[in-house]
Structures are given as C-alpha cells and as structure tokens.
Amino acid sequence: MYDIVIIGAGPAGGSAALFSAKAGKKTLLIDSDKSMTKRAWMENHYGVMEISGPDLIETGKKQAAKFGAELVTDQVTNIVKGEQGLTVETAEKGSFEAKHVILATGALVDLAEKAGVATKAGTEPRIKTVVDVDAQGKTNVAGIWAAGTVAGVSVHTIITSGDGAKVAINVISELNGERYVDHDVLKTN
C-alpha cells in the first residue's frame, strides 16, 4: 500500500510527489501525460529564467524519482473508498492501494466527481468547476485531497507547485501525527 498516490504530474502533482518522496513516504505519481502545462512557456517562475512546460514537468518528475517516487503513465479511471484506504483504478496498469490520494488533475474534475468529491464553481478564467477543499487541501471524502488548479488556485505554475507542496506537507503531517517541515541546509565543503 502506498502512503500517498498523486494523480497528475503537472507542477502541483510533481511538487507534491517531490515533498512526499523526500519525506520518506511510499509515493506513486500517476500521470496521463496530458497536462495543460505541456503547452506552456514560462518566464515568471521564480528561480528559473525561462523554461518550457514539458521541461518543467520532466524536471519535476526526475526530482520526485530521485527521492524514490514511483512514476506510472496511465489514465486513472476511478477512486474507490474501502475499509483500509483508497483504491486507485487505472485504464491499463491495474489498481493501486493508498492511504491518501492527492488530486492534481488541473482543469479536469470528472474523476473527482466520479469518486464523490464535492465541486464548486471556479473563479479562474476558463476554469468552470473546481474541487471544494478546505485550507489544508482536504475534500469531503476522507483521504482524498486536492492541489493546484483543480483545487481552485491560480493556474500559474509557481502557484500550483507551491499549493502541491503545501498539500503534501499537510498529508505528511497527518501521516506522521505531527507537523512536518523540510528545510534543506546549504552544504559546505
């Protein structure tokens, strides 16, 4: 069983996977390879002069994998709540058991709605519906969280990646039973 399964490897999902894996949680990142970020060009992402969406996503996946996140390319078809957690069903690679799921599906809410997750009207241009989350990123379904554009934050990659990190930290904190903080320290020679 995975501690955390993240659906969507755009900036929110990739960032969530990076934090989760770096915290030592058994992490699975499932991506359909259809992120809207794949069509983006960024010159407003702090710390990066300029980068294409595909390069940003690929770098994020590599960072998460560096810390042990498993990556699967597939379409998630359903999330089913069970007695021991959640089952994430995919189109081709079977199903995966998880204690927690983070939805990072960008502009797509169909999967959330199918799983019984409450939605509401979006406020961003062209984002009609978003997942209804609390300040921590929790949805109305225990164990299902949401981050990034699907959770109603701005579509800008710097904001969605920060939201993915925030939600991951909140899930990690819940798993640990205490507030989790990850501060890297400058390495000296």
Coordinates of C-alpha atoms in Angstrom, one line a residue:
M1 CA 0.0 0.0 0.0
Y2 CA 1.2 3.5 -0.9
D3 CA 1.2 6.2 1.7
I4 CA 0.3 8.7 -1.0
V5 CA -0.9 8.4 -4.6
I6 CA -0.8 11.6 -6.6
I7 CA -2.8 11.9 -9.7
G8 CA -1.3 14.3 -12.2
A9 CA 2.3 15.2 -12.7
G10 CA 2.0 18.9 -13.6
P11 CA 3.5 21.4 -11.2
A12 CA 1.1 20.7 -8.4
G13 CA 1.3 16.9 -8.6
G14 CA 5.1 16.9 -9.3
S15 CA 5.8 19.1 -6.3
A16 CA 3.5 17.0 -4.1
A17 CA 5.4 13.9 -5.2
L18 CA 8.8 15.5 -4.5
F19 CA 7.8 16.5 -1.0
S20 CA 6.2 13.2 -0.2
A21 CA 9.0 11.0 -1.5
K22 CA 11.7 13.2 0.1
A23 CA 9.8 12.8 3.4
G24 CA 10.3 9.0 3.1
K25 CA 6.6 8.3 2.2
K26 CA 5.9 5.5 -0.2
T27 CA 4.8 7.6 -3.1
L28 CA 3.2 6.9 -6.5
L29 CA 2.8 9.6 -9.2
I30 CA 0.3 8.6 -11.9
D31 CA 0.2 10.9 -15.0
S32 CA -1.9 10.7 -18.1
D33 CA 0.7 12.9 -20.0
K34 CA -2.0 15.4 -20.9
S35 CA -1.1 18.4 -18.6
M36 CA -2.0 21.8 -19.8
T37 CA 1.5 22.9 -18.7
K38 CA 2.8 20.8 -21.6
R39 CA 1.6 23.7 -23.8
A40 CA 3.1 26.5 -21.7
W41 CA 6.2 28.7 -21.8
M42 CA 7.2 30.3 -18.5
E43 CA 9.3 33.4 -17.8
N44 CA 7.6 34.1 -14.5
H45 CA 8.6 31.0 -12.4
Y46 CA 10.8 32.2 -9.6
G47 CA 14.3 30.8 -9.7
V48 CA 14.1 29.8 -13.4
M49 CA 15.0 32.4 -16.1
E50 CA 12.8 30.6 -18.7
I51 CA 11.5 27.1 -19.3
S52 CA 9.1 25.2 -21.4
G53 CA 6.2 23.4 -19.8
P54 CA 7.5 20.0 -21.0
D55 CA 10.9 20.7 -19.5
L56 CA 9.4 21.9 -16.2
I57 CA 7.3 18.7 -15.9
E58 CA 10.2 16.4 -16.8
T59 CA 12.5 18.1 -14.2
G60 CA 9.8 17.7 -11.6
K61 CA 9.3 14.0 -12.3
K62 CA 13.1 13.5 -12.1
Q63 CA 13.3 15.3 -8.8
A64 CA 10.5 13.2 -7.3
A65 CA 12.0 10.0 -8.7
K66 CA 15.4 11.0 -7.2
F67 CA 13.8 10.6 -3.7
G68 CA 12.1 7.3 -4.5
A69 CA 8.7 8.3 -6.0
E70 CA 7.4 5.7 -8.4
L71 CA 6.1 7.0 -11.7
V72 CA 3.3 5.5 -13.8
T73 CA 1.9 6.8 -17.1
D74 CA -1.7 5.9 -17.3
Q75 CA -5.2 7.3 -17.1
V76 CA -6.9 7.0 -13.7
T77 CA -10.5 5.8 -14.2
N78 CA -11.8 5.8 -10.6
I79 CA -11.0 6.1 -6.9
V80 CA -12.9 3.8 -4.6
K81 CA -13.0 4.2 -0.8
G82 CA -12.5 0.9 1.1
E83 CA -12.1 -0.1 4.7
Q84 CA -8.3 0.0 4.6
G85 CA -7.9 3.2 2.5
L86 CA -8.5 4.0 -1.2
T87 CA -8.1 2.0 -4.4
V88 CA -6.9 4.0 -7.4
E89 CA -8.0 2.2 -10.6
T90 CA -6.3 2.9 -14.0
A91 CA -7.1 2.1 -17.6
E92 CA -4.1 -0.1 -18.3
K93 CA -1.9 -0.7 -15.3
G94 CA -4.4 -2.1 -12.8
S95 CA -5.2 -0.7 -9.4
F96 CA -3.1 0.7 -6.6
E97 CA -3.9 0.9 -2.8
A98 CA -3.3 4.1 -1.0
K99 CA -3.8 5.6 2.4
H100 CA -4.2 9.1 0.9
V101 CA -4.8 10.4 -2.7
I102 CA -3.9 13.9 -3.9
L103 CA -5.8 15.0 -7.0
A104 CA -3.7 17.3 -9.1
T105 CA -5.7 17.0 -12.3
G106 CA -5.5 20.6 -13.5
A107 CA -8.7 21.7 -15.2
L108 CA -10.3 18.2 -15.0
V109 CA -12.8 17.4 -12.3
D110 CA -14.6 14.3 -13.8
L111 CA -12.5 11.9 -11.8
A112 CA -13.2 13.8 -8.5
E113 CA -16.9 13.9 -9.2
K114 CA -17.0 10.2 -10.0
A115 CA -15.3 9.5 -6.7
G116 CA -17.9 11.5 -4.8
V117 CA -15.8 14.6 -4.2
A118 CA -17.7 17.8 -3.9
T119 CA -17.1 20.5 -6.5
K120 CA -17.9 24.2 -6.9
A121 CA -17.7 27.0 -9.4
G122 CA -14.2 28.1 -10.4
T123 CA -13.0 31.7 -10.2
E124 CA -10.1 31.5 -12.7
P125 CA -10.8 32.4 -16.4
R126 CA -11.8 29.2 -18.4
I127 CA -11.8 27.0 -15.2
K128 CA -15.5 26.5 -14.8
T129 CA -15.5 23.9 -11.9
V130 CA -13.0 23.1 -9.2
V131 CA -12.8 20.7 -6.3
D132 CA -14.2 22.1 -3.0
V133 CA -11.3 21.9 -0.5
D134 CA -10.6 23.3 3.0
A135 CA -7.5 25.4 3.7
Q136 CA -5.4 22.2 4.2
G137 CA -6.4 20.8 0.8
K138 CA -8.9 18.2 2.2
T139 CA -12.0 17.3 0.3
N140 CA -15.3 16.0 1.6
V141 CA -14.1 12.4 1.1
A142 CA -11.7 11.2 3.8
G143 CA -8.3 10.5 2.5
I144 CA -8.8 12.4 -0.8
W145 CA -7.0 15.8 -1.1
A146 CA -6.7 18.2 -4.0
A147 CA -4.0 20.7 -5.0
G148 CA -3.3 23.2 -7.8
T149 CA -5.7 24.4 -10.4
V150 CA -8.2 21.6 -9.7
A151 CA -8.4 22.9 -6.1
G152 CA -9.2 26.5 -7.2
V153 CA -5.8 28.2 -7.1
S154 CA -4.4 30.3 -9.9
V155 CA -3.2 28.5 -13.0
H156 CA 0.3 30.0 -12.8
T157 CA 2.9 27.2 -12.3
I158 CA 4.6 28.9 -9.4
I159 CA 1.4 29.0 -7.5
T160 CA 0.2 25.5 -8.4
S161 CA 3.6 24.0 -7.5
G162 CA 3.5 25.8 -4.1
D163 CA 0.0 24.5 -3.5
G164 CA 1.1 21.0 -4.3
A165 CA 3.9 21.3 -1.8
K166 CA 1.5 22.7 0.9
V167 CA -1.0 19.9 0.5
A168 CA 1.8 17.2 0.5
I169 CA 3.2 18.7 3.7
N170 CA -0.3 18.6 5.3
V171 CA -0.8 14.9 4.2
I172 CA 2.7 14.0 5.5
S173 CA 1.9 15.8 8.8
E174 CA -1.3 13.8 9.2
L175 CA 0.6 10.5 8.5
N176 CA 3.3 11.5 11.0
G177 CA 0.9 12.7 13.7
E178 CA 2.9 15.9 14.0
R179 CA 3.7 18.9 11.8
Y180 CA 6.2 18.1 9.1
V181 CA 8.8 20.6 8.0
D182 CA 11.5 20.0 5.3
H183 CA 14.3 22.6 5.4
D184 CA 17.4 21.8 3.3
V185 CA 20.7 23.2 4.7
L186 CA 23.4 24.7 2.5
K187 CA 26.1 22.1 2.0
T188 CA 29.6 23.2 3.0
N189 CA 32.8 21.6 1.7

